[in-house]
Amino acid sequence: MEPDHPNKVLSSPPALEAKDNLSMMHSKFICCKLYISESRNTMAIDAIDTAARCDPQVAVLSKFEDCLYNRVRYTLVSYIVNDSSTDELIYSPIRKVLMAMMESAFSTINLELHSGAHPRMGVNDDLSFHPLGQATMEDAVRLAKLVASDIGNDLQVPVFLYAAAHPTGKSVGAIRRELGYYRPNYMGSQWSGSMLPDVLPISPDEGPSNVSSERGATTVGATPFLENYNVPILSKDVAVVRRITRSVSGRGGGLPSVQALALFHGDCTEIACLLDPDHVSAYQVQTVVEQIAADQGLEVEKGYFTDITKDRMLDKYLKIASPAD
C-alpha cells in the first residue's frame, strides 16, 4: 500500500463540512420552543414528529414529554435570512415546519378530550422565539409576528402576542391570568376539556375572537433565551407549594426574572421554573426553594433541566443540520 503523500489534504467528515457550509452562509439563527398539549396519544405525537422532519435545515434539538402533565415541548433551531438593504427578516425555513407541526397537532388532538396536570388553553399552547448567533431580538419579534399571523389567518385560531412581540411588552403570565389559565377546573389540581369561553374576554392580536373548543387559543412571544428547570417537592399539598412558588418567582418578590408554577406531579408537587441564565442560575433557584421548603418541614429533591443550554444549542444545530442549498 502506498504511503500518503505528505502534501495530501484530508477531506473533512460530512458533518463538519455541513457545519462549515452553514456557518459560512448564515450568521443569524433562531430557536423556537413549541409547547403542545399532548403526550399520551402516540398517533398524534408520531404525526407531529413526522411533520418536524419535513425540512432538514430545521432541527429538533430536544423533545421533552411528560405524561402526567400530558404535554410535549419541541425545541427547534434554524437559520434566518435578512434583506440585504433593510436588514429586515424575510425568510426562515422554521416558519414552514412550525405550520406543518401545528397542522398535524390540530388534525390529531381534540382539546375537549384532553386532561392533564399542566394548564393549557390550546392544542398548540405556546410558541416562544429566541435569537441565536448574531440574530437580534428584532429578528425574533418579526418571525414571531409572521408565525402568529399564519396561525390566526390560515388556521383560524386566536393568537395572543407577548413579551417583545407585544406592543407594550405584556407578559405571557398577564395574558394567561386574564384568560383564567392558572385555575384548575378538574379534581382540584387538574385541567380537563376546553377552558376558554366561546367568545374571548380580551381581544386576540391575530385570528378570530371566537374560540373553537377543539383547538383553543395560542400565545406567541419573543424573549431572550430561557432555561426550563423543575424542582420536585415531596408533598402533595399543592396549596403549600404554591406559597413557596410565590416566594421564589420574580412576580412574588423572589428571584428577578424567574417565572414559576406549582404543579401536581404524581407523588410530589413540582415547581416548574423559567429562568434567564444571564441573570439567575438554577443553583440559586434550587437553594432558595430548599431554604423556604425547610422552614415548612418539606423535603426537596434535586431539580432537573428539561432542555439543552443556550451555549450548546447553536453548536448542536450546526453539527446536525444539512447545508443550505
CSV table of C-alpha atoms in Angstrom, one decimal:
chain,number,residue,atom,x,y,z
A,1,MET,CA,0.0,0.0,0.0
A,2,GLU,CA,1.4,3.4,-1.0
A,3,PRO,CA,2.0,5.9,1.8
A,4,ASP,CA,0.0,9.1,1.9
A,5,HIS,CA,1.5,11.9,0.0
A,6,PRO,CA,3.0,14.4,2.5
A,7,ASN,CA,1.0,17.3,0.9
A,8,LYS,CA,-2.2,15.4,0.7
A,9,VAL,CA,-5.2,17.3,2.1
A,10,LEU,CA,-7.5,15.0,4.0
A,11,SER,CA,-11.2,15.5,3.4
A,12,SER,CA,-13.4,16.7,6.3
A,13,PRO,CA,-16.2,14.4,7.6
A,14,PRO,CA,-19.6,15.2,6.0
A,15,ALA,CA,-21.0,16.5,9.3
A,16,LEU,CA,-18.1,19.0,9.7
A,17,GLU,CA,-18.4,20.1,6.1
A,18,ALA,CA,-22.2,20.7,6.6
A,19,LYS,CA,-21.4,22.7,9.8
A,20,ASP,CA,-18.7,24.8,8.0
A,21,ASN,CA,-21.0,25.5,5.0
A,22,LEU,CA,-23.9,26.5,7.2
A,23,SER,CA,-21.7,28.8,9.3
A,24,MET,CA,-20.3,30.5,6.2
A,25,MET,CA,-23.7,31.1,4.6
A,26,HIS,CA,-25.6,32.2,7.7
A,27,SER,CA,-24.7,34.1,10.9
A,28,LYS,CA,-28.2,34.6,12.3
A,29,PHE,CA,-30.2,31.7,13.8
A,30,ILE,CA,-33.5,31.3,15.7
A,31,CYS,CA,-34.7,29.0,18.4
A,32,CYS,CA,-38.4,28.2,18.8
A,33,LYS,CA,-39.9,26.3,21.7
A,34,LEU,CA,-43.3,24.8,20.7
A,35,TYR,CA,-45.5,23.5,23.5
A,36,ILE,CA,-48.3,21.1,22.5
A,37,SER,CA,-51.0,19.8,24.8
A,38,GLU,CA,-50.5,16.1,24.4
A,39,SER,CA,-48.0,13.4,25.3
A,40,ARG,CA,-50.2,10.3,25.8
A,41,ASN,CA,-51.6,9.9,22.2
A,42,THR,CA,-48.9,8.0,20.3
A,43,MET,CA,-50.5,8.5,16.9
A,44,ALA,CA,-50.6,12.3,17.4
A,45,ILE,CA,-47.0,12.5,18.6
A,46,ASP,CA,-45.8,10.4,15.7
A,47,ALA,CA,-47.6,12.6,13.2
A,48,ILE,CA,-46.1,15.8,14.8
A,49,ASP,CA,-42.6,14.1,14.7
A,50,THR,CA,-43.0,13.4,11.0
A,51,ALA,CA,-44.0,17.0,10.3
A,52,ALA,CA,-41.0,18.2,12.3
A,53,ARG,CA,-38.7,16.4,9.8
A,54,CYS,CA,-40.1,18.0,6.7
A,55,ASP,CA,-37.1,20.3,6.2
A,56,PRO,CA,-33.5,19.1,7.0
A,57,GLN,CA,-32.4,22.7,7.6
A,58,VAL,CA,-34.7,22.8,10.6
A,59,ALA,CA,-33.5,20.6,13.5
A,60,VAL,CA,-35.4,19.4,16.6
A,61,LEU,CA,-32.7,19.7,19.2
A,62,SER,CA,-34.7,18.3,22.0
A,63,LYS,CA,-38.2,17.0,22.8
A,64,PHE,CA,-39.5,16.8,26.3
A,65,GLU,CA,-42.6,14.7,27.1
A,66,ASP,CA,-44.4,14.5,30.4
A,67,CYS,CA,-47.2,12.0,30.6
A,68,LEU,CA,-48.6,13.4,33.9
A,69,TYR,CA,-48.7,16.9,32.5
A,70,ASN,CA,-49.9,15.5,29.2
A,71,ARG,CA,-47.7,18.0,27.4
A,72,VAL,CA,-44.7,17.9,25.0
A,73,ARG,CA,-42.2,20.6,24.2
A,74,TYR,CA,-40.2,20.7,20.9
A,75,THR,CA,-37.1,22.8,20.7
A,76,LEU,CA,-36.3,23.7,17.1
A,77,VAL,CA,-33.5,25.7,15.6
A,78,SER,CA,-32.9,27.0,12.1
A,79,TYR,CA,-31.3,30.0,10.3
A,80,ILE,CA,-32.9,33.2,9.3
A,81,VAL,CA,-32.3,35.4,6.2
A,82,ASN,CA,-32.5,39.2,6.2
A,83,ASP,CA,-33.0,41.6,3.4
A,84,SER,CA,-29.5,43.0,2.4
A,85,SER,CA,-30.8,46.6,2.0
A,86,THR,CA,-33.2,46.9,5.0
A,87,ASP,CA,-31.8,44.1,7.3
A,88,GLU,CA,-35.4,43.1,7.9
A,89,LEU,CA,-36.1,39.4,8.3
A,90,ILE,CA,-37.6,37.9,5.1
A,91,TYR,CA,-37.3,34.2,5.4
A,92,SER,CA,-36.6,31.2,7.7
A,93,PRO,CA,-37.4,27.6,7.0
A,94,ILE,CA,-38.6,27.2,10.6
A,95,ARG,CA,-41.8,29.0,9.7
A,96,LYS,CA,-43.0,26.3,7.3
A,97,VAL,CA,-42.0,23.5,9.7
A,98,LEU,CA,-43.9,25.0,12.6
A,99,MET,CA,-47.0,25.3,10.5
A,100,ALA,CA,-46.7,21.7,9.5
A,101,MET,CA,-46.3,20.6,13.1
A,102,MET,CA,-49.3,22.7,14.3
A,103,GLU,CA,-51.5,21.4,11.5
A,104,SER,CA,-50.6,17.9,12.4
A,105,ALA,CA,-51.4,18.6,16.1
A,106,PHE,CA,-54.8,20.1,15.2
A,107,SER,CA,-55.7,17.1,13.0
A,108,THR,CA,-54.9,14.6,15.7
A,109,ILE,CA,-55.7,16.3,19.0
A,110,ASN,CA,-59.0,17.4,20.3
A,111,LEU,CA,-58.7,19.8,23.3
A,112,GLU,CA,-62.2,18.8,24.5
A,113,LEU,CA,-60.8,15.3,25.2
A,114,HIS,CA,-57.6,16.5,26.8
A,115,SER,CA,-56.8,16.3,30.5
A,116,GLY,CA,-53.6,16.7,32.5
A,117,ALA,CA,-51.8,18.3,35.4
A,118,HIS,CA,-50.5,21.2,33.4
A,119,PRO,CA,-52.6,24.2,32.5
A,120,ARG,CA,-53.3,24.9,28.8
A,121,MET,CA,-55.6,26.9,26.6
A,122,GLY,CA,-54.9,25.4,23.2
A,123,VAL,CA,-53.8,22.3,21.4
A,124,ASN,CA,-50.7,24.4,20.3
A,125,ASP,CA,-50.5,26.1,23.6
A,126,ASP,CA,-47.4,28.4,23.2
A,127,LEU,CA,-44.6,29.3,20.9
A,128,SER,CA,-41.6,31.3,22.2
A,129,PHE,CA,-38.9,32.6,19.8
A,130,HIS,CA,-35.3,33.3,20.9
A,131,PRO,CA,-32.4,34.8,18.9
A,132,LEU,CA,-29.2,32.9,18.5
A,133,GLY,CA,-25.8,33.7,16.9
A,134,GLN,CA,-25.9,37.2,15.5
A,135,ALA,CA,-29.7,37.4,15.4
A,136,THR,CA,-31.3,40.2,17.3
A,137,MET,CA,-34.5,40.5,19.3
A,138,GLU,CA,-36.0,42.4,16.4
A,139,ASP,CA,-35.4,39.4,14.2
A,140,ALA,CA,-37.2,37.1,16.8
A,141,VAL,CA,-40.1,39.6,17.0
A,142,ARG,CA,-40.5,39.8,13.2
A,143,LEU,CA,-40.6,36.0,12.9
A,144,ALA,CA,-42.9,35.6,15.9
A,145,LYS,CA,-45.4,38.0,14.3
A,146,LEU,CA,-45.2,36.3,11.0
A,147,VAL,CA,-46.0,32.9,12.6
A,148,ALA,CA,-48.7,34.5,14.7
A,149,SER,CA,-50.3,35.8,11.5
A,150,ASP,CA,-50.1,32.4,9.9
A,151,ILE,CA,-51.9,30.8,12.9
A,152,GLY,CA,-54.5,33.4,13.1
A,153,ASN,CA,-55.3,33.8,9.4
A,154,ASP,CA,-54.6,30.3,8.0
A,155,LEU,CA,-55.6,28.1,10.9
A,156,GLN,CA,-58.3,30.5,12.3
A,157,VAL,CA,-57.0,30.2,15.9
A,158,PRO,CA,-56.9,33.2,18.2
A,159,VAL,CA,-53.3,34.3,19.0
A,160,PHE,CA,-52.0,36.5,21.8
A,161,LEU,CA,-48.6,38.1,21.4
A,162,TYR,CA,-46.4,38.6,24.5
A,163,ALA,CA,-43.1,40.0,25.7
A,164,ALA,CA,-41.0,41.7,23.0
A,165,ALA,CA,-43.6,40.6,20.3
A,166,HIS,CA,-46.3,42.6,22.1
A,167,PRO,CA,-46.6,46.4,21.5
A,168,THR,CA,-46.3,47.2,25.2
A,169,GLY,CA,-44.3,44.1,26.3
A,170,LYS,CA,-47.2,42.4,28.0
A,171,SER,CA,-46.1,39.2,29.8
A,172,VAL,CA,-47.4,35.8,28.9
A,173,GLY,CA,-48.4,35.5,32.6
A,174,ALA,CA,-50.6,38.6,32.5
A,175,ILE,CA,-52.4,37.3,29.4
A,176,ARG,CA,-52.9,33.9,31.0
A,177,ARG,CA,-54.3,35.4,34.2
A,178,GLU,CA,-56.8,37.4,32.2
A,179,LEU,CA,-57.9,34.2,30.5
A,180,GLY,CA,-58.1,32.0,33.6
A,181,TYR,CA,-55.2,29.8,32.5
A,182,TYR,CA,-54.0,29.1,36.0
A,183,ARG,CA,-57.3,28.0,37.5
A,184,PRO,CA,-57.7,24.2,37.6
A,185,ASN,CA,-61.1,23.0,36.5
A,186,TYR,CA,-60.9,19.3,37.4
A,187,MET,CA,-60.3,17.4,40.7
A,188,GLY,CA,-58.7,20.5,42.4
A,189,SER,CA,-55.3,20.3,40.6
A,190,GLN,CA,-56.0,19.1,37.1
A,191,TRP,CA,-57.2,20.6,33.8
A,192,SER,CA,-59.8,18.9,31.6
A,193,GLY,CA,-61.5,19.8,28.4
A,194,SER,CA,-61.7,23.2,26.9
A,195,MET,CA,-61.3,26.0,29.5
A,196,LEU,CA,-61.9,29.2,27.4
A,197,PRO,CA,-65.3,30.8,26.8
A,198,ASP,CA,-66.7,30.7,23.2
A,199,VAL,CA,-66.1,34.5,23.0
A,200,LEU,CA,-62.8,35.7,24.5
A,201,PRO,CA,-62.9,38.3,27.3
A,202,ILE,CA,-59.9,40.1,25.7
A,203,SER,CA,-59.2,40.6,22.0
A,204,PRO,CA,-56.5,38.5,20.4
A,205,ASP,CA,-53.7,40.1,18.4
A,206,GLU,CA,-54.4,37.8,15.4
A,207,GLY,CA,-57.2,35.5,14.4
A,208,PRO,CA,-60.9,35.3,15.4
A,209,SER,CA,-62.4,36.4,18.8
A,210,ASN,CA,-64.4,33.2,18.8
A,211,VAL,CA,-62.7,30.1,20.1
A,212,SER,CA,-63.0,26.6,18.8
A,213,SER,CA,-63.3,24.3,21.8
A,214,GLU,CA,-61.4,21.6,19.9
A,215,ARG,CA,-58.4,23.9,19.1
A,216,GLY,CA,-58.4,26.6,21.8
A,217,ALA,CA,-56.1,29.6,21.5
A,218,THR,CA,-52.3,30.1,21.3
A,219,THR,CA,-49.7,32.5,22.8
A,220,VAL,CA,-46.7,33.6,20.7
A,221,GLY,CA,-43.8,35.6,22.2
A,222,ALA,CA,-40.2,36.7,21.7
A,223,THR,CA,-37.8,36.7,24.6
A,224,PRO,CA,-34.1,36.2,25.5
A,225,PHE,CA,-33.3,32.5,25.8
A,226,LEU,CA,-34.9,31.0,28.9
A,227,GLU,CA,-34.0,27.8,30.6
A,228,ASN,CA,-36.5,25.3,31.9
A,229,TYR,CA,-35.8,24.0,35.4
A,230,ASN,CA,-38.1,21.9,37.6
A,231,VAL,CA,-37.8,21.4,41.3
A,232,PRO,CA,-39.7,18.5,42.9
A,233,ILE,CA,-41.0,18.9,46.5
A,234,LEU,CA,-42.1,15.8,48.3
A,235,SER,CA,-45.6,17.0,49.1
A,236,LYS,CA,-49.0,16.5,47.6
A,237,ASP,CA,-50.2,19.7,49.2
A,238,VAL,CA,-50.3,22.0,46.1
A,239,ALA,CA,-51.5,25.0,48.1
A,240,VAL,CA,-48.5,24.9,50.4
A,241,VAL,CA,-46.1,24.5,47.5
A,242,ARG,CA,-47.8,27.4,45.7
A,243,ARG,CA,-46.9,29.7,48.6
A,244,ILE,CA,-43.3,28.6,48.2
A,245,THR,CA,-43.5,29.2,44.5
A,246,ARG,CA,-44.7,32.8,45.0
A,247,SER,CA,-41.7,33.4,47.2
A,248,VAL,CA,-39.3,32.1,44.5
A,249,SER,CA,-40.8,33.9,41.5
A,250,GLY,CA,-39.9,37.4,40.4
A,251,ARG,CA,-43.6,38.4,40.4
A,252,GLY,CA,-43.8,37.4,44.1
A,253,GLY,CA,-40.7,39.4,45.1
A,254,GLY,CA,-38.3,36.5,44.9
A,255,LEU,CA,-35.6,35.9,42.3
A,256,PRO,CA,-35.7,38.5,39.4
A,257,SER,CA,-36.9,37.3,36.1
A,258,VAL,CA,-37.9,33.8,37.4
A,259,GLN,CA,-41.3,32.6,36.3
A,260,ALA,CA,-42.6,29.7,38.5
A,261,LEU,CA,-45.6,27.5,38.7
A,262,ALA,CA,-46.5,24.8,41.2
A,263,LEU,CA,-48.0,21.7,39.6
A,264,PHE,CA,-49.1,18.4,41.0
A,265,HIS,CA,-46.9,15.6,39.7
A,266,GLY,CA,-47.7,12.1,40.9
A,267,ASP,CA,-46.3,11.6,44.4
A,268,CYS,CA,-44.9,15.1,44.6
A,269,THR,CA,-45.5,18.7,43.6
A,270,GLU,CA,-43.1,20.3,41.2
A,271,ILE,CA,-42.1,24.0,40.9
A,272,ALA,CA,-41.7,24.4,37.2
A,273,CYS,CA,-39.4,27.4,36.5
A,274,LEU,CA,-38.4,29.5,33.5
A,275,LEU,CA,-35.3,31.5,34.3
A,276,ASP,CA,-33.0,33.8,32.4
A,277,PRO,CA,-29.5,32.2,32.8
A,278,ASP,CA,-27.8,35.6,32.3
A,279,HIS,CA,-29.4,36.9,35.5
A,280,VAL,CA,-30.3,33.8,37.7
A,281,SER,CA,-28.8,30.4,37.9
A,282,ALA,CA,-30.5,27.1,38.5
A,283,TYR,CA,-28.3,26.8,41.6
A,284,GLN,CA,-29.8,29.9,43.0
A,285,VAL,CA,-33.4,28.6,42.3
A,286,GLN,CA,-32.6,25.3,44.0
A,287,THR,CA,-31.0,27.0,47.0
A,288,VAL,CA,-33.9,29.3,47.6
A,289,VAL,CA,-36.5,26.6,47.2
A,290,GLU,CA,-34.7,24.3,49.7
A,291,GLN,CA,-34.4,27.1,52.2
A,292,ILE,CA,-38.1,28.1,52.1
A,293,ALA,CA,-39.2,24.4,52.0
A,294,ALA,CA,-37.1,23.6,55.0
A,295,ASP,CA,-39.0,26.2,57.0
A,296,GLN,CA,-42.2,24.3,56.1
A,297,GLY,CA,-40.7,21.0,57.1
A,298,LEU,CA,-40.7,19.8,53.5
A,299,GLU,CA,-38.1,17.7,51.7
A,300,VAL,CA,-36.8,18.9,48.3
A,301,GLU,CA,-35.3,16.7,45.6
A,302,LYS,CA,-32.6,17.8,43.2
A,303,GLY,CA,-34.1,19.8,40.3
A,304,TYR,CA,-33.6,19.0,36.7
A,305,PHE,CA,-33.3,20.8,33.3
A,306,THR,CA,-35.8,19.8,30.6
A,307,ASP,CA,-33.8,21.3,27.7
A,308,ILE,CA,-30.3,21.8,26.5
A,309,THR,CA,-28.5,25.0,27.4
A,310,LYS,CA,-28.1,28.0,25.2
A,311,ASP,CA,-24.4,27.5,25.0
A,312,ARG,CA,-24.8,24.1,23.4
A,313,MET,CA,-27.8,24.8,21.2
A,314,LEU,CA,-26.2,26.5,18.2
A,315,ASP,CA,-23.2,24.2,18.1
A,316,LYS,CA,-25.5,21.2,18.2
A,317,TYR,CA,-27.6,22.6,15.4
A,318,LEU,CA,-24.6,23.3,13.2
A,319,LYS,CA,-23.4,19.7,13.6
A,320,ILE,CA,-26.7,18.0,12.6
A,321,ALA,CA,-28.4,20.4,10.1
A,322,SER,CA,-27.9,19.9,6.4
A,323,PRO,CA,-26.1,22.7,4.5
A,324,ALA,CA,-28.3,25.2,2.8
A,325,ASP,CA,-28.9,24.9,-0.9
